[in-house]
Short mmCIF file of C-alpha atoms and ligand atoms in Angstrom, two decimals:
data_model
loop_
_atom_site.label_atom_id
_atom_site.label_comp_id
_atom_site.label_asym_id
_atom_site.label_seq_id
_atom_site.Cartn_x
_atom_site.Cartn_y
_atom_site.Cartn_z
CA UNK A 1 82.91 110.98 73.13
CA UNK A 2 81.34 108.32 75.37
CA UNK A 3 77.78 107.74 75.32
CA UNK A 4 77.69 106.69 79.39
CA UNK A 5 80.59 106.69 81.63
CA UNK A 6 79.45 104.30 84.63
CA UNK A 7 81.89 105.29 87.51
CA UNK A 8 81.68 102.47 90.38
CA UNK A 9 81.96 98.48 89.89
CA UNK A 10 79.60 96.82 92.50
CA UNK A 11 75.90 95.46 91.88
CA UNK A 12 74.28 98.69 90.37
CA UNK A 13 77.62 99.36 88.21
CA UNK A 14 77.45 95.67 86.47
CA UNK A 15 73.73 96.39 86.08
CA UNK A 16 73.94 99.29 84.21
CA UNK A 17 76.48 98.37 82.41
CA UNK A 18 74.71 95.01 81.41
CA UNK A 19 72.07 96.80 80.10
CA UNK A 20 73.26 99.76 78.39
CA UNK A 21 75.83 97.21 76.62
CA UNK A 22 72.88 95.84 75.88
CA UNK A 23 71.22 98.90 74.38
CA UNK A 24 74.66 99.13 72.04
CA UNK A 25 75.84 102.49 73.94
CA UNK A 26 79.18 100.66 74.17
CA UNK A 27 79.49 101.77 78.34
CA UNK A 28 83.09 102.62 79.82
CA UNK A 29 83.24 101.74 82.91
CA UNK A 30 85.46 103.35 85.81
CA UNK A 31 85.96 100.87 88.47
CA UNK A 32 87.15 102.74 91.25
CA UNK A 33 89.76 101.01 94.02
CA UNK A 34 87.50 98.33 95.27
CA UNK A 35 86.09 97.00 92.04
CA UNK A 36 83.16 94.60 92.78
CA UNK A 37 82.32 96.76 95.32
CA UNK A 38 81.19 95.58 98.96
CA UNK A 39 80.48 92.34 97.67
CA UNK A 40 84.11 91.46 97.39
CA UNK A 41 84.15 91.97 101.03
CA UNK A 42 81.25 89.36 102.31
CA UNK A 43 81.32 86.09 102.30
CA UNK A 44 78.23 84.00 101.24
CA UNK A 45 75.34 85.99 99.89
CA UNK A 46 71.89 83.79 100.30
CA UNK A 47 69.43 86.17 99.16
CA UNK A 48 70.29 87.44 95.61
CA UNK A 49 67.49 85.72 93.34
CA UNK A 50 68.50 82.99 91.56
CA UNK A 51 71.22 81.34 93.61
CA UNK A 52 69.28 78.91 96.23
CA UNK A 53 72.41 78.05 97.63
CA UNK A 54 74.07 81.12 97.90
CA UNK A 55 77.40 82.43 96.17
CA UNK A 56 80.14 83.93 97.41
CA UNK A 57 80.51 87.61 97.02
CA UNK A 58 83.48 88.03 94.91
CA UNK A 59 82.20 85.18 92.56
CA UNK A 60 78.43 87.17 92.10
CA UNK A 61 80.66 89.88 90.76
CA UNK A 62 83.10 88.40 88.80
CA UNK A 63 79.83 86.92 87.27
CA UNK A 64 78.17 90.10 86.71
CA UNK A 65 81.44 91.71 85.24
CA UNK A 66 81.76 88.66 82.77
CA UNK A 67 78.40 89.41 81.69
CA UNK A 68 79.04 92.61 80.98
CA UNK A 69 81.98 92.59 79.20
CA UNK A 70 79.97 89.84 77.12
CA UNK A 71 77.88 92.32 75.87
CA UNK A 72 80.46 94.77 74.74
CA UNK A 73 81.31 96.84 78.02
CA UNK A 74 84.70 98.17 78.93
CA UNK A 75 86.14 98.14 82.42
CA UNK A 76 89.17 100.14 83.22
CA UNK A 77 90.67 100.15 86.53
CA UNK A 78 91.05 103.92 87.34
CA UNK A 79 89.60 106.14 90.01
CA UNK A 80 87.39 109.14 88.81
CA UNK A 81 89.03 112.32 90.81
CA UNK A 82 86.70 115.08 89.40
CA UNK A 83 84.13 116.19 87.08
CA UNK A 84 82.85 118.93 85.57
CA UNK A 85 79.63 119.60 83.42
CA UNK A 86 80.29 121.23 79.64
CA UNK A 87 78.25 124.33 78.15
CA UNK A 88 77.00 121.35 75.58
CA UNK A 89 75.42 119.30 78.21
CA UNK A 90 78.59 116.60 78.37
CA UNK A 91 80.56 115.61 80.40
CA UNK A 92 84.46 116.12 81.40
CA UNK A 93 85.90 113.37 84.13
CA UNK A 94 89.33 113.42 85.21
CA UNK A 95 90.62 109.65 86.50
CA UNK A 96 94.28 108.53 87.32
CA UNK A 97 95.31 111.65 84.84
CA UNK A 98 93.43 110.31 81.56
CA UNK A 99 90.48 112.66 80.51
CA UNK A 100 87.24 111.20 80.00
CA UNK A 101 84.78 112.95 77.70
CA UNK A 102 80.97 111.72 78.16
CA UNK A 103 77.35 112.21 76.82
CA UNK A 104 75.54 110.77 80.12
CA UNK A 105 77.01 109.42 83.92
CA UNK A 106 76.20 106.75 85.89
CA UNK A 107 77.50 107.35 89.69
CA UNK A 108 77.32 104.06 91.31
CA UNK A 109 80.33 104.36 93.63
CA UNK A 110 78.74 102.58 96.59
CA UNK A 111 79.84 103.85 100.35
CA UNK A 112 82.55 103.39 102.44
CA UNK A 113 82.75 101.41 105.69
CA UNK A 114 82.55 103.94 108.78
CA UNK A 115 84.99 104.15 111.38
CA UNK A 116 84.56 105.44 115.35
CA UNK A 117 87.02 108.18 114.62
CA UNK A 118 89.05 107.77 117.93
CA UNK A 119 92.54 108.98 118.47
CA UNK A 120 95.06 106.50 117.15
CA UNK A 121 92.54 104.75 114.48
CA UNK A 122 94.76 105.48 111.35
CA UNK A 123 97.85 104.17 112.56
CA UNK A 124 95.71 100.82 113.74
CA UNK A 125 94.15 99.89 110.62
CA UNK A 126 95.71 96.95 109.20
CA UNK A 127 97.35 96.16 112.65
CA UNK A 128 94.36 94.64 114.29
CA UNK A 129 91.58 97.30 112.99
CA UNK A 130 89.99 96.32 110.17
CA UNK A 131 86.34 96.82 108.64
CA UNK A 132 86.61 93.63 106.89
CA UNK A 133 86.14 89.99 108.35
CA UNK A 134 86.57 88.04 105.18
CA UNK A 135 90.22 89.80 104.20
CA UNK A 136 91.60 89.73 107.70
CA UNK A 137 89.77 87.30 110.02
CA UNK A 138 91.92 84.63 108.90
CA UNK A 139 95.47 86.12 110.60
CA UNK A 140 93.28 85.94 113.96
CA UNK A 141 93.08 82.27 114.93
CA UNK A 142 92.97 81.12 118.28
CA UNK A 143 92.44 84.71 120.02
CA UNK A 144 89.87 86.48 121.19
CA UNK A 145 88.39 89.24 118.79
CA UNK A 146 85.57 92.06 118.61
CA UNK A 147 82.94 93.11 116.54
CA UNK A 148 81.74 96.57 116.65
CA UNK A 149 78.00 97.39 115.80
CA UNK A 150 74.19 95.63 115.76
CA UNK A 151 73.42 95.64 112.28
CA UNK A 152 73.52 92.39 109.50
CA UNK A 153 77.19 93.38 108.67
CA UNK A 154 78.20 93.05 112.53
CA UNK A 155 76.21 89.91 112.32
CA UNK A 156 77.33 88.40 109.81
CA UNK A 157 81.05 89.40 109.96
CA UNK A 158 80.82 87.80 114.26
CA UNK A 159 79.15 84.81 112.84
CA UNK A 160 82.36 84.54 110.38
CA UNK A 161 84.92 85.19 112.37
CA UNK A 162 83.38 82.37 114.75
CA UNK A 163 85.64 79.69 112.13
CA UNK A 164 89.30 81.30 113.24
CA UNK A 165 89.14 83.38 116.52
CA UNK A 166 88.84 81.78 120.14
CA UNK A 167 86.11 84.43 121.10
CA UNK A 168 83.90 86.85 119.64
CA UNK A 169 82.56 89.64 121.20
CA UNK A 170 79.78 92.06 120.12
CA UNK A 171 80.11 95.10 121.15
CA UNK A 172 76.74 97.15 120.61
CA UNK A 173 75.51 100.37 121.83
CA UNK A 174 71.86 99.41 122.60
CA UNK A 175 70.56 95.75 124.27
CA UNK A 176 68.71 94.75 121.05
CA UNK A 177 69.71 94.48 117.65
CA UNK A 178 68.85 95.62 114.36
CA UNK A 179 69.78 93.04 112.22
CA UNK A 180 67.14 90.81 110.85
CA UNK A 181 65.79 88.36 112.70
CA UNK A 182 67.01 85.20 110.77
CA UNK A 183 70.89 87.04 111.33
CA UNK A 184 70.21 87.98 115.42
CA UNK A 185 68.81 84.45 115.91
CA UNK A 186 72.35 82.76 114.02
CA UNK A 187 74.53 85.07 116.57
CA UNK A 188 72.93 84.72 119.78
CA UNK A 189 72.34 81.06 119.35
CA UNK A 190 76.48 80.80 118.62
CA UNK A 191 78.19 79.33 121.87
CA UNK A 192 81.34 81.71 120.46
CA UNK A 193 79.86 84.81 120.23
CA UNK A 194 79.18 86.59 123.02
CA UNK A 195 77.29 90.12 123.34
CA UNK A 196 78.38 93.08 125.06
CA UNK A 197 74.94 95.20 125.46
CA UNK A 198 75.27 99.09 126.15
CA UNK A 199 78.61 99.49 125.47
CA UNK A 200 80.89 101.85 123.40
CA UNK A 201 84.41 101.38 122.87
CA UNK A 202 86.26 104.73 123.85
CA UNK A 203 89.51 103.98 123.21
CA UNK A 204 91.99 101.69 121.48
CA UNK A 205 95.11 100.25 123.15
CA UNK A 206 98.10 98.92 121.32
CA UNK A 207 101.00 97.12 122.58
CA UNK A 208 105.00 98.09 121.97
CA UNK A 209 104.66 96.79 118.84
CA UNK A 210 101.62 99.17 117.72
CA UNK A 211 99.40 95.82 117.17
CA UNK A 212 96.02 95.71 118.99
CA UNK A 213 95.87 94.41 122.12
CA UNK A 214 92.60 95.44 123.75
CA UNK A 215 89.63 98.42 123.65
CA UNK A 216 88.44 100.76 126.52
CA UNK A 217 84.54 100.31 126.71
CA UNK A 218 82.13 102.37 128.57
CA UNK A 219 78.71 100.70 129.51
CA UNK A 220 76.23 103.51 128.94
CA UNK A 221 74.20 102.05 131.30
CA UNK A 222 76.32 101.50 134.09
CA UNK A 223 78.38 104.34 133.57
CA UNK A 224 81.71 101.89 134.10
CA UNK A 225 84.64 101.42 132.15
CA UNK A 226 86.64 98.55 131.57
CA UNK A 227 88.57 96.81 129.15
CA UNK A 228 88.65 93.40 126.98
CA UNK A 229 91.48 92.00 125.85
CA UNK A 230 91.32 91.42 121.37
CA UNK A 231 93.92 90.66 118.89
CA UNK A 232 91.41 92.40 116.55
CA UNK A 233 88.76 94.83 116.23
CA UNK A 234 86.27 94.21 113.37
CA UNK A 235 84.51 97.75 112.92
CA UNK A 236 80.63 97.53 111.30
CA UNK A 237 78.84 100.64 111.84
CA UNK A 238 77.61 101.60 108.55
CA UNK A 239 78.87 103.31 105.37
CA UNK A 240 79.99 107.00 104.35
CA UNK A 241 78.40 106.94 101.03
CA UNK A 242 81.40 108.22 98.04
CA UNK A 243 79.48 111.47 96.62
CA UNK A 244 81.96 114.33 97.23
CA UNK A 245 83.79 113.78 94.15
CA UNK A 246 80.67 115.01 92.24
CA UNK A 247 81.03 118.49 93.71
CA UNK A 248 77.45 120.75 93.15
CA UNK A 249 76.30 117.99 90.43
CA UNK A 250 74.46 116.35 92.91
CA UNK A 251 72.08 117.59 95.48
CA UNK A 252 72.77 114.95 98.72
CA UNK A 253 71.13 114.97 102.28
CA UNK A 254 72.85 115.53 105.85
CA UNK A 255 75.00 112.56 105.72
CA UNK A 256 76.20 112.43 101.65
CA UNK A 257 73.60 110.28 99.92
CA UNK A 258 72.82 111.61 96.58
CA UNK A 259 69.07 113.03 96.01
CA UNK A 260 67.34 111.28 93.29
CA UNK A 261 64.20 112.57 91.32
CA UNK A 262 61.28 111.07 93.07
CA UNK A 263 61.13 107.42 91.90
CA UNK A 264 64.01 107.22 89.54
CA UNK A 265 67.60 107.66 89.41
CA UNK A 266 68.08 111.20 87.68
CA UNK A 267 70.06 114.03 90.11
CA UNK A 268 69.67 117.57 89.79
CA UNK A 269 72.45 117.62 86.70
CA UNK A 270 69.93 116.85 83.40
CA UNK A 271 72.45 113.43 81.93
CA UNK A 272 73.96 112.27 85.37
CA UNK A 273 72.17 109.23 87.52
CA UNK A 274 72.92 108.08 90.31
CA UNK A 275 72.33 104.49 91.33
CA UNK A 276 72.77 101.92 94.48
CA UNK A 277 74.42 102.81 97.44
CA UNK A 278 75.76 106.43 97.13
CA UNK A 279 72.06 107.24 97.01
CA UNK A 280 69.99 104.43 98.91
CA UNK A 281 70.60 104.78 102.62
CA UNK A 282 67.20 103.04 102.92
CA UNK A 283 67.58 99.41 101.29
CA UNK A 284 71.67 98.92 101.18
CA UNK A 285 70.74 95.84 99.39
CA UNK A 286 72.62 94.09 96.57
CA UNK A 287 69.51 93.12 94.68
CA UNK A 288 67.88 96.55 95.27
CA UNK A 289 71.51 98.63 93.67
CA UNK A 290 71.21 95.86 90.89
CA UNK A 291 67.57 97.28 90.59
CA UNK A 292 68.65 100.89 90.26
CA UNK A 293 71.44 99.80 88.34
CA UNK A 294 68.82 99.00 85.48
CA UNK A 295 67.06 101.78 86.04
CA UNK A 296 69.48 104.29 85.29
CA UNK A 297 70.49 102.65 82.21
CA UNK A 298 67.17 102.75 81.29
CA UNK A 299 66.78 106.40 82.05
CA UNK A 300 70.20 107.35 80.23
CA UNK A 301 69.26 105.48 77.23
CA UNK A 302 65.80 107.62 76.90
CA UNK A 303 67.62 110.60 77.54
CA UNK A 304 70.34 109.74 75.01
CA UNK A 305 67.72 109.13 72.68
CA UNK A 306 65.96 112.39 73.49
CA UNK A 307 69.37 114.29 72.74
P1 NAP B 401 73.35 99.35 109.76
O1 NAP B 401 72.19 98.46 109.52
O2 NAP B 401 73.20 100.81 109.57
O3 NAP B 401 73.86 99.04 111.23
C1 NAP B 401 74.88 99.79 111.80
C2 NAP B 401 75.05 99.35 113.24
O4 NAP B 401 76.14 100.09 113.80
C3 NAP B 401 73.82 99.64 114.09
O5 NAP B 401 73.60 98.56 114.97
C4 NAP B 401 74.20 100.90 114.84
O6 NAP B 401 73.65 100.98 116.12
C5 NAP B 401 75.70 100.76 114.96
N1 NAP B 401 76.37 102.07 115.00
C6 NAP B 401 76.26 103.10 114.12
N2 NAP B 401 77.07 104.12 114.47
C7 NAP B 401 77.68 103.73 115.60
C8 NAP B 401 78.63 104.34 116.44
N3 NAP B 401 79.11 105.57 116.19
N4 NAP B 401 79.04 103.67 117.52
C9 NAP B 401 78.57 102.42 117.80
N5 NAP B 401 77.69 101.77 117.02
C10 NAP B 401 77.24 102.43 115.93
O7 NAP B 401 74.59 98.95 108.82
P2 NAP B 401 75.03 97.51 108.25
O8 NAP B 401 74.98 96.47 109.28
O9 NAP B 401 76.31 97.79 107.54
O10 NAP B 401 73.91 97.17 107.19
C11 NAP B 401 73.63 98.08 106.13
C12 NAP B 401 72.53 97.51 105.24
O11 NAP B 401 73.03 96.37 104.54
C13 NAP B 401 71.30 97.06 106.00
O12 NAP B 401 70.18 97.34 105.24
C14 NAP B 401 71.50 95.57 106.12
O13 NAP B 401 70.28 94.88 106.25
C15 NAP B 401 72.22 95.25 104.82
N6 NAP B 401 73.05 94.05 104.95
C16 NAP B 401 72.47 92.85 104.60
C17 NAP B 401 73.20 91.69 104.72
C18 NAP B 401 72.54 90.40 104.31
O14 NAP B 401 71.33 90.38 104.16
N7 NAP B 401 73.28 89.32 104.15
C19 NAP B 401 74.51 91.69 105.20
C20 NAP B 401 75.06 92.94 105.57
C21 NAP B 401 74.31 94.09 105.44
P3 NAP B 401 72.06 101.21 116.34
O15 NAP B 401 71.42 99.92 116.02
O16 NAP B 401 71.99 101.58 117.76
O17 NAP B 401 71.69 102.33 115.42
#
């Protein structure tokens, strides 16, 4: 039997796996697809303490993993599919058909990137829909592309994709943004990027080949539809946060973020945390799941010690 299972390998994962490691609990960690979380995804980060001049995502986390393992943690590559409480208190996860038997949980499986959900979307992923600038904005050189959303990811994923496409337009539903300043400044100073205010995409259009070749927006304002011509539609309009594997476990609001005991990381199950993104819709940040991260280690430990 485990001690803690931490299920999720981003920022609050490593954390807690750092630390509990650290505490001798010997953590097993279940990485999930996308170990190293939404990190792996971004490009430079410049405001994770410590770094002055910034690291690259995927580097932060291969970091954080080697401390980990350091310390004594074990990563496995395998996707939790379900879990189930035991009359004893422990726990009973299922992952990639291995059986996992566990003392305490740490969920820290992060969110999802969102998509519009328009007709045609699954078929256009990976053929000029994508949700991620670093792994694809390289095939688009030389054409004109589009960002979807207002928010630091849109930012930051326009101001990116500046270094390959001809054009970058972004496309946002209001006429201000609501990415920080310092990030709104960088895009709407860039000669390359150019904002489309009001607008909504409605529809995707493909050509013979099924490869993007343009989007149907509707100004909200205006009322009128057009189109723009893109090679490539970068989608940033927030995350789905990855709770529904833990069934009734976890108490979660309206849109799936896990319910934490006021001011710490315990859920509504006495031995399972939650930590980072799957329960902060509030600070997303990858210092602030790091934080958590720590925290729940901290509260699994005292509860381990308490059992
Ligand atoms: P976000 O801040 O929630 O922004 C989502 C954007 O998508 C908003 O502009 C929103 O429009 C738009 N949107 C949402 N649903 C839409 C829909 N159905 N159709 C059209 N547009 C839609 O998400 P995020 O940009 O992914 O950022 C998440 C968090 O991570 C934030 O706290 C952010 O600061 C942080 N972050 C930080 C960095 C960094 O510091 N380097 C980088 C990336 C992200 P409205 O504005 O109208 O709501």
């Amino acid at each position: 039997m485990e001690n803690v299972i931490i299920i999720g390998a981003g920022c609050a994962g490593y954390t807690a796996a750092i630390y509990t490691a650290r505490a001798n609990l010997r953590p097993l960690m279940l990485t999930g697809t996308q170990p190293g979380g939404q990190l792996t995804t971004t490009t430079e980060v410049e405001n994770f303490p410590g770094f002055p001049d910034g690291i690259m995502g995927p580097e932060l986390m291969t970091r954080m993993q080697q401390q980990a393992e350091k310390f004594g943690a074990r990563v496995a590559w395998a996707k939790v599919d379900s879990i189930e409480r035991r009359d004893d208190g422990s726990f009973l996860l299922k992952a990639g058909g291995e059986a996992h038997h566990a003392k305490t949980v740490i969920a820290a499986t992060g969110a999802t990137p969102r998509h519009l959900g328009l007709p045609g979307e699954e078929k256009l992923i990976g053929h000029g829909l994508t949700s991620c600038a670093t792994c694809d904005g390289a095939f688009y050189r030389d054409v004109p592309v589009c960002v979807i959303g207002g928010g630091d990811s849109a930012c930051e994923e326009a101001d990116f994709l500046t270094r390959f496409a001809s054009k970058v337009y972004l496309i946002h539903r209001r006429d201000e943004l609501r990415a920080s300043k310092i990030m709104a400044e960088r895009v709407l100073d860039n000669p390359k990027i150019e904002p489309v205010w009001n607008s909504v995409v409605t529809e995707y259009l493909a050509d013979d080949k099924g490869e993007m070749r343009a989007v149907k927006l509707h100004n909200l304002q205006t009322k009128e539809d057009s189109e723009l011509e893109v090679a490539c539609v970068f989608v940033a309009i927030g995350h789905i946060p990855n709770s529904g594997f833990l069934g009734n476990l976890v108490e979660t609001d309206e849109n799936g973020y896990i319910i934490q005991k006021p001011g710490r990381t315990a859920t509504r199950t006495p031995g399972l945390f939650a930590a980072g993104d799957v329960a902060d819709h509030y600070y997303r940040q990858a210092i602030t799941a790091a934080g958590q991260g720590c925290a729940a280690a901290l509260e699994a430990e005292r509860y381990l010690s308490g059992h």
